[in-house]
Coordinates of N, CA, C and O and ligand atoms in Angstrom, one line a residue:
M1 N -56.8 33.1 32.8 CA -57.5 33.3 31.6 C -57.5 34.8 31.2 O -57.7 35.7 32.0
S2 N -57.2 35.0 29.9 CA -57.2 36.4 29.5 C -58.5 36.7 28.8 O -59.0 35.9 28.0
E3 N -59.1 37.8 29.1 CA -60.3 38.3 28.4 C -60.0 38.7 27.0 O -59.0 39.3 26.7
E4 N -60.9 38.4 26.1 CA -60.7 38.8 24.7 C -60.9 40.3 24.6 O -61.8 40.9 25.2
Q5 N -60.0 40.9 23.9 CA -60.1 42.4 23.7 C -60.7 42.6 22.3 O -60.2 42.2 21.3
T6 N -61.8 43.3 22.4 CA -62.6 43.5 21.1 C -62.5 45.0 20.8 O -62.8 45.9 21.6
C7 N -62.2 45.3 19.6 CA -62.2 46.7 19.1 C -63.5 47.4 19.2 O -64.5 46.8 18.7
Q8 N -63.6 48.6 19.8 CA -64.8 49.3 19.9 C -65.3 49.9 18.6 O -66.5 50.2 18.5
R9 N -64.5 49.9 17.6 CA -64.9 50.5 16.3 C -65.2 49.4 15.3 O -66.3 49.6 14.7
C10 N -64.4 48.4 15.1 CA -64.7 47.5 14.0 C -65.2 46.1 14.6 O -65.6 45.3 13.8
G11 N -65.0 45.9 15.9 CA -65.5 44.6 16.5 C -64.6 43.4 16.3 O -65.0 42.4 16.8
E12 N -63.4 43.6 15.7 CA -62.5 42.5 15.6 C -61.6 42.4 16.8 O -61.5 43.4 17.6
T13 N -61.1 41.2 17.0 CA -60.2 41.0 18.2 C -58.9 41.9 18.0 O -58.4 42.0 16.9
V14 N -58.5 42.4 19.1 CA -57.3 43.3 19.1 C -56.1 42.6 19.9 O -56.3 42.2 21.0
E15 N -55.0 42.3 19.2 CA -53.9 41.6 19.8 C -52.9 42.6 20.2 O -51.9 42.9 19.5
L16 N -53.1 43.2 21.4 CA -52.2 44.2 22.0 C -52.1 43.9 23.4 O -53.0 43.2 24.0
S17 N -51.1 44.4 24.1 CA -51.1 44.3 25.6 C -52.2 45.1 26.1 O -52.7 46.0 25.4
Q18 N -52.7 44.7 27.3 CA -53.9 45.4 27.8 C -53.6 46.9 28.0 O -54.5 47.7 27.7
E19 N -52.4 47.2 28.3 CA -52.0 48.6 28.5 C -52.1 49.4 27.2 O -52.7 50.5 27.2
D20 N -51.6 48.8 26.1 CA -51.7 49.5 24.8 C -53.1 49.6 24.4 O -53.6 50.6 23.8
F21 N -53.9 48.5 24.6 CA -55.3 48.5 24.2 C -56.0 49.6 24.9 O -56.8 50.3 24.3
E22 N -55.8 49.9 26.2 CA -56.4 51.0 26.9 C -56.0 52.3 26.3 O -56.8 53.2 26.2
L23 N -54.7 52.4 26.0 CA -54.1 53.6 25.4 C -54.8 54.0 24.1 O -55.0 55.2 23.9
F24 N -55.2 53.0 23.3 CA -55.9 53.3 22.1 C -57.4 53.3 22.2 O -58.1 53.0 21.3
E25 N -57.9 53.6 23.4 CA -59.3 53.7 23.7 C -60.1 52.4 23.3 O -61.2 52.4 22.8
R26 N -59.4 51.3 23.6 CA -60.0 49.9 23.3 C -60.3 49.7 21.8 O -61.3 49.2 21.4
M27 N -59.3 50.2 21.0 CA -59.4 50.0 19.5 C -58.1 49.6 19.0 O -57.1 49.6 19.7
H28 N -58.1 49.1 17.7 CA -56.9 48.9 17.0 C -56.2 50.3 16.8 O -56.9 51.3 16.7
P29 N -54.9 50.3 16.8 CA -54.2 51.6 16.5 C -54.7 52.3 15.3 O -54.9 53.5 15.3
E30 N -54.9 51.5 14.2 CA -55.4 52.2 13.0 C -56.9 52.6 13.1 O -57.3 53.6 12.5
C31 N -57.7 51.9 13.9 CA -59.1 52.3 14.1 C -59.1 53.6 14.9 O -59.9 54.5 14.7
F32 N -58.2 53.7 15.9 CA -58.0 54.9 16.7 C -57.7 56.0 15.8 O -58.2 57.1 15.9
H33 N -56.8 55.8 14.9 CA -56.3 56.8 14.0 C -57.5 57.3 13.2 O -57.8 58.5 13.1
F34 N -58.3 56.4 12.6 CA -59.4 56.8 11.8 C -60.5 57.5 12.6 O -61.2 58.5 12.2
A35 N -60.7 57.1 13.9 CA -61.7 57.6 14.7 C -61.4 59.0 15.2 O -62.3 59.9 15.3
F36 N -60.1 59.3 15.5 CA -59.8 60.5 16.2 C -58.8 61.4 15.5 O -58.8 62.6 15.7
E37 N -58.0 60.9 14.6 CA -56.9 61.7 14.0 C -57.1 61.9 12.5 O -56.7 62.9 11.9
H38 N -57.6 60.9 11.8 CA -57.5 60.9 10.3 C -58.1 62.1 9.6 O -57.5 62.7 8.7
D39 N -59.3 62.6 10.1 CA -59.9 63.7 9.4 C -59.9 65.0 10.2 O -60.6 65.9 9.9
L40 N -58.9 65.1 11.1 CA -58.8 66.3 11.9 C -58.4 67.5 11.0 O -59.0 68.6 11.1
N41 N -57.5 67.3 10.0 CA -57.1 68.4 9.2 C -58.0 68.6 8.0 O -58.1 69.6 7.4
K42 N -58.6 67.4 7.5 CA -59.5 67.5 6.4 C -60.8 66.8 6.7 O -60.9 65.6 6.5
P43 N -61.7 67.5 7.4 CA -63.0 66.9 7.8 C -63.7 66.2 6.6 O -63.8 66.7 5.5
G44 N -64.2 65.0 6.9 CA -64.9 64.2 5.9 C -64.0 63.4 5.0 O -64.5 62.7 4.1
L45 N -62.7 63.4 5.2 CA -61.7 62.7 4.4 C -62.1 61.2 4.4 O -62.3 60.6 5.4
S46 N -62.1 60.6 3.2 CA -62.3 59.1 3.1 C -61.2 58.4 3.7 O -60.0 58.8 3.8
E47 N -61.6 57.2 4.3 CA -60.6 56.3 4.9 C -59.6 55.7 3.9 O -58.5 55.2 4.3
T48 N -59.9 55.8 2.7 CA -58.9 55.3 1.7 C -57.9 56.3 1.2 O -57.0 56.0 0.4
E49 N -58.1 57.6 1.7 CA -57.2 58.6 1.3 C -56.2 58.9 2.3 O -56.5 58.8 3.5
D50 N -55.0 59.2 1.9 CA -53.9 59.6 2.9 C -54.2 60.9 3.5 O -54.4 61.9 2.8
C51 N -54.2 61.0 4.8 CA -54.5 62.3 5.5 C -53.2 63.1 5.7 O -53.3 64.2 6.2
G52 N -52.1 62.5 5.4 CA -50.8 63.3 5.5 C -50.1 62.9 6.8 O -48.9 63.3 6.9
D53 N -50.7 62.2 7.7 CA -50.1 61.8 8.9 C -49.1 60.7 8.6 O -49.5 59.7 7.9
P54 N -47.8 60.7 9.0 CA -46.9 59.6 8.8 C -47.4 58.3 9.3 O -47.0 57.2 8.8
A55 N -48.3 58.3 10.3 CA -48.8 57.1 10.9 C -50.1 56.6 10.2 O -50.7 55.6 10.6
C56 N -50.5 57.3 9.1 CA -51.8 57.0 8.5 C -51.7 55.6 7.8 O -50.8 55.4 7.0
P57 N -52.7 54.7 8.1 CA -52.7 53.4 7.4 C -52.9 53.5 5.9 O -52.6 52.5 5.2
S58 N -53.5 54.6 5.5 CA -53.8 54.7 4.1 C -52.7 55.3 3.3 O -52.8 55.5 2.1
A59 N -51.6 55.7 3.9 CA -50.5 56.4 3.3 C -49.7 55.4 2.4 O -49.7 54.2 2.7
Ligands
LIG101 ZN1 -60.6 47.9 14.9
LIG102 ZN1 -55.0 59.0 8.3

């Protein structure tokens, strides 16, 4: 049996290998981005705006 992996940020199920899930601090890659990377350069940046990171889900 595999335990369900739940995102620490949005609460949705995360379909990643356990290794990748741990790598992203138990979040979706995009939730990890918003939590730790998205507003690094522009503090307070809205999640709907592109932060300039090529990996940004809002780009
Ligand atoms: Zn999430
Ligand atoms: Zn971003």
